[in-house]
Amino acid sequence: MGLDCKNMLKKKILFICLGNICRSPAAHAVMQKMVDDERLSDKYEIDSAGIGDWHLGELPDKRMRERGAKQGYKLTHRARQFNAATDFAHFDIIIVMDEKNYSNIISQTKNNIYKSKVKCIAEYFVKFKGYKEVPDPYYGGIEEFDKALDLIKDGCEGILNNLK
Ligand code: 4NP
């Protein structure tokens, strides 16, 4: 079959962070579980990518995998780098974790349609309304990873409620 019509109807969400091994693969797994639990997996395509290329092909950071697993999230994504040439066209909504990610991705847009697809996860916080970003936990301890997961769960709920 030529065009995959079923896939064309899906809302396509891409999560972005710097390395694609901590925050964005966690957001990817959290959103996938929410969508699966609500039996909406035929309506959404979820993916994640990083701005940098340091960790290509790697599983998420062990600390994020362990903290996520404690809450029932399976982090199995393999890191890939954001590709402006294909990702802006393919995805409907591109969710970044912090303001640096936002500036970087916006600087790669070539038109206002692509610009309008880029949102910061903080825009969707409810419980954590007022927080400006999901801070990078990479150089932090377990508390920073748990805090990132709490913020990500709040943001993903907000995103899904907004899209439904
Ligand atoms: P992430 O965290 O952006 O949440 O995946 C990072 C992981 C690795 C690096 C930076 C941030 N790094 O510099 O290798």
PDB file of C-alpha atoms and ligand atoms in Angstrom:
ATOM      1  CA  MET A   1       0.000   0.000   0.000  1.00  0.00           C
ATOM      2  CA  GLY A   2       1.296   3.482  -0.837  1.00  0.00           C
ATOM      3  CA  LEU A   3       0.052   5.952   1.749  1.00  0.00           C
ATOM      4  CA  ASP A   4      -0.617   4.779   5.274  1.00  0.00           C
ATOM      5  CA  CYS A   5      -3.976   6.518   5.778  1.00  0.00           C
ATOM      6  CA  LYS A   6      -4.379   5.372   9.355  1.00  0.00           C
ATOM      7  CA  ASN A   7      -1.035   6.870  10.300  1.00  0.00           C
ATOM      8  CA  MET A   8      -1.862  10.137   8.533  1.00  0.00           C
ATOM      9  CA  LEU A   9      -4.820  10.618  10.848  1.00  0.00           C
ATOM     10  CA  LYS A  10      -2.699  10.303  13.975  1.00  0.00           C
ATOM     11  CA  LYS A  11      -1.678  13.361  15.979  1.00  0.00           C
ATOM     12  CA  LYS A  12       2.125  13.222  16.000  1.00  0.00           C
ATOM     13  CA  ILE A  13       3.940  14.453  19.100  1.00  0.00           C
ATOM     14  CA  LEU A  14       7.733  14.831  19.360  1.00  0.00           C
ATOM     15  CA  PHE A  15       9.468  15.481  22.695  1.00  0.00           C
ATOM     16  CA  ILE A  16      12.862  17.237  22.602  1.00  0.00           C
ATOM     17  CA  CYS A  17      15.650  17.731  25.135  1.00  0.00           C
ATOM     18  CA  LEU A  18      19.398  18.220  24.888  1.00  0.00           C
ATOM     19  CA  GLY A  19      20.719  14.648  24.972  1.00  0.00           C
ATOM     20  CA  ASN A  20      17.587  12.488  24.408  1.00  0.00           C
ATOM     21  CA  ILE A  21      18.640  10.240  27.288  1.00  0.00           C
ATOM     22  CA  CYS A  22      16.911  11.799  30.339  1.00  0.00           C
ATOM     23  CA  ARG A  23      13.931  14.157  29.960  1.00  0.00           C
ATOM     24  CA  SER A  24      12.551  13.608  26.460  1.00  0.00           C
ATOM     25  CA  PRO A  25      12.633   9.773  26.529  1.00  0.00           C
ATOM     26  CA  ALA A  26      10.901  10.000  29.942  1.00  0.00           C
ATOM     27  CA  ALA A  27       8.216  12.288  28.475  1.00  0.00           C
ATOM     28  CA  HIS A  28       7.943   9.908  25.510  1.00  0.00           C
ATOM     29  CA  ALA A  29       7.341   6.911  27.846  1.00  0.00           C
ATOM     30  CA  VAL A  30       4.951   8.822  30.137  1.00  0.00           C
ATOM     31  CA  MET A  31       2.838  10.066  27.218  1.00  0.00           C
ATOM     32  CA  GLN A  32       2.857   6.639  25.540  1.00  0.00           C
ATOM     33  CA  LYS A  33       1.577   5.031  28.759  1.00  0.00           C
ATOM     34  CA  MET A  34      -1.147   7.678  29.165  1.00  0.00           C
ATOM     35  CA  VAL A  35      -2.267   7.154  25.579  1.00  0.00           C
ATOM     36  CA  ASP A  36      -2.163   3.343  25.916  1.00  0.00           C
ATOM     37  CA  ASP A  37      -4.027   3.394  29.253  1.00  0.00           C
ATOM     38  CA  GLU A  38      -6.769   5.525  27.703  1.00  0.00           C
ATOM     39  CA  ARG A  39      -6.901   3.224  24.646  1.00  0.00           C
ATOM     40  CA  LEU A  40      -5.928   6.089  22.368  1.00  0.00           C
ATOM     41  CA  SER A  41      -2.837   4.530  20.795  1.00  0.00           C
ATOM     42  CA  ASP A  42      -4.382   4.487  17.322  1.00  0.00           C
ATOM     43  CA  LYS A  43      -4.862   8.262  17.566  1.00  0.00           C
ATOM     44  CA  TYR A  44      -1.373   9.372  18.642  1.00  0.00           C
ATOM     45  CA  GLU A  45       2.172   8.792  17.450  1.00  0.00           C
ATOM     46  CA  ILE A  46       4.792   9.648  20.079  1.00  0.00           C
ATOM     47  CA  ASP A  47       8.551  10.036  19.599  1.00  0.00           C
ATOM     48  CA  SER A  48      11.514  11.845  21.154  1.00  0.00           C
ATOM     49  CA  ALA A  49      14.828  13.258  19.949  1.00  0.00           C
ATOM     50  CA  GLY A  50      17.813  15.240  21.178  1.00  0.00           C
ATOM     51  CA  ILE A  51      19.447  18.453  20.042  1.00  0.00           C
ATOM     52  CA  GLY A  52      22.949  16.968  20.464  1.00  0.00           C
ATOM     53  CA  ASP A  53      24.420  13.808  18.978  1.00  0.00           C
ATOM     54  CA  TRP A  54      26.506  12.591  21.945  1.00  0.00           C
ATOM     55  CA  HIS A  55      24.332   9.613  22.840  1.00  0.00           C
ATOM     56  CA  LEU A  56      23.021   8.359  19.500  1.00  0.00           C
ATOM     57  CA  GLY A  57      21.621   4.822  19.731  1.00  0.00           C
ATOM     58  CA  GLU A  58      21.896   4.661  23.530  1.00  0.00           C
ATOM     59  CA  LEU A  59      19.140   3.648  25.919  1.00  0.00           C
ATOM     60  CA  PRO A  60      18.006   6.358  28.365  1.00  0.00           C
ATOM     61  CA  ASP A  61      20.267   7.160  31.330  1.00  0.00           C
ATOM     62  CA  LYS A  62      20.187   4.296  33.869  1.00  0.00           C
ATOM     63  CA  ARG A  63      18.983   6.637  36.638  1.00  0.00           C
ATOM     64  CA  MET A  64      16.006   7.790  34.573  1.00  0.00           C
ATOM     65  CA  ARG A  65      15.212   4.201  33.575  1.00  0.00           C
ATOM     66  CA  GLU A  66      15.240   3.129  37.226  1.00  0.00           C
ATOM     67  CA  ARG A  67      13.185   6.058  38.560  1.00  0.00           C
ATOM     68  CA  GLY A  68      10.707   5.644  35.696  1.00  0.00           C
ATOM     69  CA  ALA A  69      10.389   1.879  36.211  1.00  0.00           C
ATOM     70  CA  LYS A  70       9.444   2.499  39.863  1.00  0.00           C
ATOM     71  CA  GLN A  71       6.370   4.326  38.564  1.00  0.00           C
ATOM     72  CA  GLY A  72       5.538   1.823  35.834  1.00  0.00           C
ATOM     73  CA  TYR A  73       7.193   3.550  32.876  1.00  0.00           C
ATOM     74  CA  LYS A  74       9.274   1.536  30.418  1.00  0.00           C
ATOM     75  CA  LEU A  75      12.019   3.683  28.900  1.00  0.00           C
ATOM     76  CA  THR A  76      13.174   1.731  25.839  1.00  0.00           C
ATOM     77  CA  HIS A  77      13.773   4.541  23.320  1.00  0.00           C
ATOM     78  CA  ARG A  78      17.144   4.654  21.557  1.00  0.00           C
ATOM     79  CA  ALA A  79      18.566   8.188  21.380  1.00  0.00           C
ATOM     80  CA  ARG A  80      18.370   9.969  18.062  1.00  0.00           C
ATOM     81  CA  GLN A  81      19.145  13.509  16.959  1.00  0.00           C
ATOM     82  CA  PHE A  82      16.468  16.033  15.960  1.00  0.00           C
ATOM     83  CA  ASN A  83      16.347  16.340  12.170  1.00  0.00           C
ATOM     84  CA  ALA A  84      14.990  19.702  11.019  1.00  0.00           C
ATOM     85  CA  ALA A  85      14.740  18.485   7.411  1.00  0.00           C
ATOM     86  CA  THR A  86      12.137  15.830   8.292  1.00  0.00           C
ATOM     87  CA  ASP A  87      10.831  16.334  11.862  1.00  0.00           C
ATOM     88  CA  PHE A  88       9.214  19.771  11.369  1.00  0.00           C
ATOM     89  CA  ALA A  89       7.105  18.427   8.527  1.00  0.00           C
ATOM     90  CA  HIS A  90       6.263  15.066  10.090  1.00  0.00           C
ATOM     91  CA  PHE A  91       5.229  16.123  13.612  1.00  0.00           C
ATOM     92  CA  ASP A  92       2.188  18.226  14.548  1.00  0.00           C
ATOM     93  CA  ILE A  93       3.517  19.333  17.902  1.00  0.00           C
ATOM     94  CA  ILE A  94       7.126  19.571  19.097  1.00  0.00           C
ATOM     95  CA  ILE A  95       7.461  19.836  22.874  1.00  0.00           C
ATOM     96  CA  VAL A  96      10.747  21.099  24.352  1.00  0.00           C
ATOM     97  CA  MET A  97      11.877  20.812  27.978  1.00  0.00           C
ATOM     98  CA  ASP A  98      13.533  24.179  28.606  1.00  0.00           C
ATOM     99  CA  GLU A  99      14.124  27.640  27.199  1.00  0.00           C
ATOM    100  CA  LYS A 100      17.518  26.750  25.704  1.00  0.00           C
ATOM    101  CA  ASN A 101      15.909  23.846  23.812  1.00  0.00           C
ATOM    102  CA  TYR A 102      13.209  26.283  22.642  1.00  0.00           C
ATOM    103  CA  SER A 103      15.717  28.833  21.260  1.00  0.00           C
ATOM    104  CA  ASN A 104      17.693  26.092  19.536  1.00  0.00           C
ATOM    105  CA  ILE A 105      14.705  24.446  17.828  1.00  0.00           C
ATOM    106  CA  ILE A 106      13.106  27.786  16.905  1.00  0.00           C
ATOM    107  CA  SER A 107      16.409  28.850  15.301  1.00  0.00           C
ATOM    108  CA  GLN A 108      16.101  25.837  12.972  1.00  0.00           C
ATOM    109  CA  THR A 109      12.572  26.699  11.750  1.00  0.00           C
ATOM    110  CA  LYS A 110      12.198  28.126   8.274  1.00  0.00           C
ATOM    111  CA  ASN A 111       8.593  29.288   8.416  1.00  0.00           C
ATOM    112  CA  ASN A 112       5.810  30.328  10.803  1.00  0.00           C
ATOM    113  CA  ILE A 113       3.937  27.030  10.450  1.00  0.00           C
ATOM    114  CA  TYR A 114       6.954  25.169  11.823  1.00  0.00           C
ATOM    115  CA  LYS A 115       7.475  27.841  14.528  1.00  0.00           C
ATOM    116  CA  SER A 116       3.886  27.427  15.698  1.00  0.00           C
ATOM    117  CA  LYS A 117       4.432  23.681  16.250  1.00  0.00           C
ATOM    118  CA  VAL A 118       7.123  24.290  18.912  1.00  0.00           C
ATOM    119  CA  LYS A 119       5.882  24.527  22.528  1.00  0.00           C
ATOM    120  CA  CYS A 120       7.539  24.417  25.915  1.00  0.00           C
ATOM    121  CA  ILE A 121       6.178  21.672  28.193  1.00  0.00           C
ATOM    122  CA  ALA A 122       5.867  24.323  30.952  1.00  0.00           C
ATOM    123  CA  GLU A 123       2.942  25.894  29.052  1.00  0.00           C
ATOM    124  CA  TYR A 124       0.899  22.809  29.979  1.00  0.00           C
ATOM    125  CA  PHE A 125       1.731  22.564  33.685  1.00  0.00           C
ATOM    126  CA  VAL A 126      -1.304  22.549  35.994  1.00  0.00           C
ATOM    127  CA  LYS A 127      -0.022  21.318  39.366  1.00  0.00           C
ATOM    128  CA  PHE A 128       3.319  23.017  38.689  1.00  0.00           C
ATOM    129  CA  LYS A 129       1.868  26.137  37.046  1.00  0.00           C
ATOM    130  CA  GLY A 130       4.453  28.910  37.322  1.00  0.00           C
ATOM    131  CA  TYR A 131       7.463  26.614  36.733  1.00  0.00           C
ATOM    132  CA  LYS A 132       9.266  27.670  33.580  1.00  0.00           C
ATOM    133  CA  GLU A 133      10.894  24.404  32.490  1.00  0.00           C
ATOM    134  CA  VAL A 134      11.928  20.831  33.265  1.00  0.00           C
ATOM    135  CA  PRO A 135      15.509  21.354  34.519  1.00  0.00           C
ATOM    136  CA  ASP A 136      18.205  19.065  33.160  1.00  0.00           C
ATOM    137  CA  PRO A 137      18.770  16.335  35.807  1.00  0.00           C
ATOM    138  CA  TYR A 138      21.887  14.885  34.131  1.00  0.00           C
ATOM    139  CA  TYR A 139      24.407  16.353  36.599  1.00  0.00           C
ATOM    140  CA  GLY A 140      22.036  16.049  39.557  1.00  0.00           C
ATOM    141  CA  GLY A 141      21.009  13.300  41.957  1.00  0.00           C
ATOM    142  CA  ILE A 142      17.995  11.008  42.266  1.00  0.00           C
ATOM    143  CA  GLU A 143      15.874  13.936  43.551  1.00  0.00           C
ATOM    144  CA  GLU A 144      16.415  15.822  40.297  1.00  0.00           C
ATOM    145  CA  PHE A 145      15.330  12.781  38.287  1.00  0.00           C
ATOM    146  CA  ASP A 146      12.171  12.355  40.413  1.00  0.00           C
ATOM    147  CA  LYS A 147      11.411  16.070  40.121  1.00  0.00           C
ATOM    148  CA  ALA A 148      11.828  15.882  36.335  1.00  0.00           C
ATOM    149  CA  LEU A 149       9.388  12.944  36.247  1.00  0.00           C
ATOM    150  CA  ASP A 150       6.826  14.843  38.361  1.00  0.00           C
ATOM    151  CA  LEU A 151       7.016  17.869  36.073  1.00  0.00           C
ATOM    152  CA  ILE A 152       6.858  15.678  32.956  1.00  0.00           C
ATOM    153  CA  LYS A 153       3.761  13.793  34.216  1.00  0.00           C
ATOM    154  CA  ASP A 154       1.996  17.094  34.910  1.00  0.00           C
ATOM    155  CA  GLY A 155       2.958  18.474  31.503  1.00  0.00           C
ATOM    156  CA  CYS A 156       1.905  15.323  29.619  1.00  0.00           C
ATOM    157  CA  GLU A 157      -1.511  15.338  31.311  1.00  0.00           C
ATOM    158  CA  GLY A 158      -1.910  18.960  30.266  1.00  0.00           C
ATOM    159  CA  ILE A 159      -0.850  18.233  26.685  1.00  0.00           C
ATOM    160  CA  LEU A 160      -3.215  15.264  26.305  1.00  0.00           C
ATOM    161  CA  ASN A 161      -6.149  17.153  27.834  1.00  0.00           C
ATOM    162  CA  ASN A 162      -5.420  20.033  25.484  1.00  0.00           C
ATOM    163  CA  LEU A 163      -5.353  17.780  22.411  1.00  0.00           C
ATOM    164  CA  LYS A 164      -8.412  15.674  23.262  1.00  0.00           C
TER     165      LYS A 164
HETATM  166  P1  4NP B   1      18.692  15.329  28.672  1.00  0.00           P
HETATM  167  O1  4NP B   1      19.952  15.358  29.662  1.00  0.00           O
HETATM  168  O2  4NP B   1      18.815  16.550  27.781  1.00  0.00           O
HETATM  169  O3  4NP B   1      17.513  15.429  29.587  1.00  0.00           O
HETATM  170  O4  4NP B   1      18.790  14.025  27.920  1.00  0.00           O
HETATM  171  C1  4NP B   1      21.255  15.408  29.177  1.00  0.00           C
HETATM  172  C2  4NP B   1      21.932  14.247  28.901  1.00  0.00           C
HETATM  173  C3  4NP B   1      23.232  14.288  28.453  1.00  0.00           C
HETATM  174  C4  4NP B   1      23.866  15.497  28.284  1.00  0.00           C
HETATM  175  C5  4NP B   1      23.186  16.670  28.563  1.00  0.00           C
HETATM  176  C6  4NP B   1      21.884  16.620  29.010  1.00  0.00           C
HETATM  177  N1  4NP B   1      25.230  15.538  27.861  1.00  0.00           N
HETATM  178  O5  4NP B   1      25.801  16.647  27.826  1.00  0.00           O
HETATM  179  O6  4NP B   1      25.790  14.507  27.500  1.00  0.00           O
END
